[in-house]
Structures are given as C-alpha cells and as structure tokens.
Amino acid sequence: DFTQKLKTDYIVLSKNSHPDLNYISSNLVFNKLIFDSSFSKKQLNSLISDCEKLNIPYYAVKNDGAFQISIKD
C-alpha cells in the first residue's frame, strides 16, 4: 500500500493482468479504467460486473471500440 494515493488519468489493463480492483481503487485516483480488447468475453464481463459493484469508471475496448481522447494544447 502507498502512503498517499497515486494520481493518473487512465489505467490500461491487458489480458495478462489479473487486477485486484479493490486494491486499484484503494491506492490510485484515476478517471477511467480501460480494458483492452485482449480479454475474453467471460473475463471482461466479470471485470465489468466488479467495476459496477465498486463504482469504478471503466471503458471496455472490446464492447465500445477504440478508446479516444482529445488532447488540448
């Protein structure tokens, strides 16, 4: 655990990860958790369900397409 929460805009997770969403939400401040398209549908659905239970904002590339943001000068 960190003494202070780390801050970032986005966290990107890929199939090789087995995220502990409780740990992530307890130790990081972020705008959105992004699941890349490599997750199986079953694993992705489980992660989405967990995010919804924990009120974690997420984006699933497999379900919603490419994640795009606008970068302002």
PDB file of C-alpha atoms in Angstrom:
ATOM      1  CA  ASP A   1       0.000   0.000   0.000  1.00  0.00           C
ATOM      2  CA  PHE A   2       1.040   3.558  -0.653  1.00  0.00           C
ATOM      3  CA  THR A   3       1.187   6.262   1.993  1.00  0.00           C
ATOM      4  CA  GLN A   4      -0.584   8.567  -0.438  1.00  0.00           C
ATOM      5  CA  LYS A   5      -2.866   7.680  -3.355  1.00  0.00           C
ATOM      6  CA  LEU A   6      -1.160   7.889  -6.738  1.00  0.00           C
ATOM      7  CA  LYS A   7      -2.983  10.001  -9.320  1.00  0.00           C
ATOM      8  CA  THR A   8      -3.316   9.293 -13.027  1.00  0.00           C
ATOM      9  CA  ASP A   9      -5.880   9.969 -15.719  1.00  0.00           C
ATOM     10  CA  TYR A  10      -6.180   6.440 -17.107  1.00  0.00           C
ATOM     11  CA  ILE A  11      -5.165   2.906 -16.250  1.00  0.00           C
ATOM     12  CA  VAL A  12      -4.946   0.437 -19.138  1.00  0.00           C
ATOM     13  CA  LEU A  13      -5.175  -3.272 -18.347  1.00  0.00           C
ATOM     14  CA  SER A  14      -4.427  -6.143 -20.714  1.00  0.00           C
ATOM     15  CA  LYS A  15      -5.193  -9.862 -20.716  1.00  0.00           C
ATOM     16  CA  ASN A  16      -2.063 -10.920 -18.899  1.00  0.00           C
ATOM     17  CA  SER A  17      -3.174  -8.907 -15.888  1.00  0.00           C
ATOM     18  CA  HIS A  18      -5.374 -10.216 -13.121  1.00  0.00           C
ATOM     19  CA  PRO A  19      -6.316  -6.956 -11.494  1.00  0.00           C
ATOM     20  CA  ASP A  20      -7.343  -6.620  -7.889  1.00  0.00           C
ATOM     21  CA  LEU A  21      -9.908  -3.878  -8.393  1.00  0.00           C
ATOM     22  CA  ASN A  22     -10.246  -3.239  -4.664  1.00  0.00           C
ATOM     23  CA  TYR A  23      -6.500  -2.612  -4.451  1.00  0.00           C
ATOM     24  CA  ILE A  24      -6.543  -0.369  -7.527  1.00  0.00           C
ATOM     25  CA  SER A  25      -9.427   1.751  -6.268  1.00  0.00           C
ATOM     26  CA  SER A  26      -7.933   1.974  -2.766  1.00  0.00           C
ATOM     27  CA  ASN A  27      -4.468   3.087  -3.886  1.00  0.00           C
ATOM     28  CA  LEU A  28      -4.993   5.059  -7.090  1.00  0.00           C
ATOM     29  CA  VAL A  29      -7.036   8.085  -8.093  1.00  0.00           C
ATOM     30  CA  PHE A  30      -7.975   7.878 -11.773  1.00  0.00           C
ATOM     31  CA  ASN A  31     -10.623   8.969 -14.264  1.00  0.00           C
ATOM     32  CA  LYS A  32     -11.136   5.669 -16.048  1.00  0.00           C
ATOM     33  CA  LEU A  33     -10.002   2.059 -16.044  1.00  0.00           C
ATOM     34  CA  ILE A  34      -9.564   0.798 -19.610  1.00  0.00           C
ATOM     35  CA  PHE A  35      -9.730  -2.884 -20.559  1.00  0.00           C
ATOM     36  CA  ASP A  36      -8.034  -3.595 -23.883  1.00  0.00           C
ATOM     37  CA  SER A  37      -9.603  -5.969 -26.415  1.00  0.00           C
ATOM     38  CA  SER A  38      -7.466  -8.978 -25.444  1.00  0.00           C
ATOM     39  CA  PHE A  39      -9.703 -10.006 -22.518  1.00  0.00           C
ATOM     40  CA  SER A  40     -12.029 -12.947 -23.121  1.00  0.00           C
ATOM     41  CA  LYS A  41     -15.717 -12.059 -23.099  1.00  0.00           C
ATOM     42  CA  LYS A  42     -16.197 -14.077 -19.877  1.00  0.00           C
ATOM     43  CA  GLN A  43     -13.309 -12.386 -18.064  1.00  0.00           C
ATOM     44  CA  LEU A  44     -14.354  -8.963 -19.334  1.00  0.00           C
ATOM     45  CA  ASN A  45     -17.948  -9.435 -18.150  1.00  0.00           C
ATOM     46  CA  SER A  46     -16.677 -10.441 -14.719  1.00  0.00           C
ATOM     47  CA  LEU A  47     -14.422  -7.363 -14.523  1.00  0.00           C
ATOM     48  CA  ILE A  48     -17.227  -5.068 -15.686  1.00  0.00           C
ATOM     49  CA  SER A  49     -19.536  -6.509 -13.036  1.00  0.00           C
ATOM     50  CA  ASP A  50     -16.880  -5.900 -10.381  1.00  0.00           C
ATOM     51  CA  CYS A  51     -16.346  -2.327 -11.595  1.00  0.00           C
ATOM     52  CA  GLU A  52     -20.053  -1.620 -11.397  1.00  0.00           C
ATOM     53  CA  LYS A  53     -20.262  -3.027  -7.847  1.00  0.00           C
ATOM     54  CA  LEU A  54     -17.298  -0.866  -6.786  1.00  0.00           C
ATOM     55  CA  ASN A  55     -18.432   2.242  -8.717  1.00  0.00           C
ATOM     56  CA  ILE A  56     -15.233   2.224 -10.775  1.00  0.00           C
ATOM     57  CA  PRO A  57     -15.487   4.118 -14.081  1.00  0.00           C
ATOM     58  CA  TYR A  58     -14.384   1.829 -16.923  1.00  0.00           C
ATOM     59  CA  TYR A  59     -14.168   1.516 -20.681  1.00  0.00           C
ATOM     60  CA  ALA A  60     -14.108  -1.834 -22.481  1.00  0.00           C
ATOM     61  CA  VAL A  61     -12.493  -1.630 -25.914  1.00  0.00           C
ATOM     62  CA  LYS A  62     -13.985  -4.993 -26.945  1.00  0.00           C
ATOM     63  CA  ASN A  63     -17.510  -3.682 -26.305  1.00  0.00           C
ATOM     64  CA  ASP A  64     -17.136   0.004 -27.141  1.00  0.00           C
ATOM     65  CA  GLY A  65     -14.398   0.212 -29.797  1.00  0.00           C
ATOM     66  CA  ALA A  66     -11.171   2.160 -29.696  1.00  0.00           C
ATOM     67  CA  PHE A  67     -10.706   4.495 -26.755  1.00  0.00           C
ATOM     68  CA  GLN A  68     -10.055   8.026 -27.965  1.00  0.00           C
ATOM     69  CA  ILE A  69      -9.331  11.229 -26.106  1.00  0.00           C
ATOM     70  CA  SER A  70      -8.781  14.753 -27.299  1.00  0.00           C
ATOM     71  CA  ILE A  71      -5.503  16.332 -26.281  1.00  0.00           C
ATOM     72  CA  LYS A  72      -5.764  20.078 -25.883  1.00  0.00           C
ATOM     73  CA  ASP A  73      -2.844  22.456 -26.252  1.00  0.00           C
TER      74      ASP A  73
END
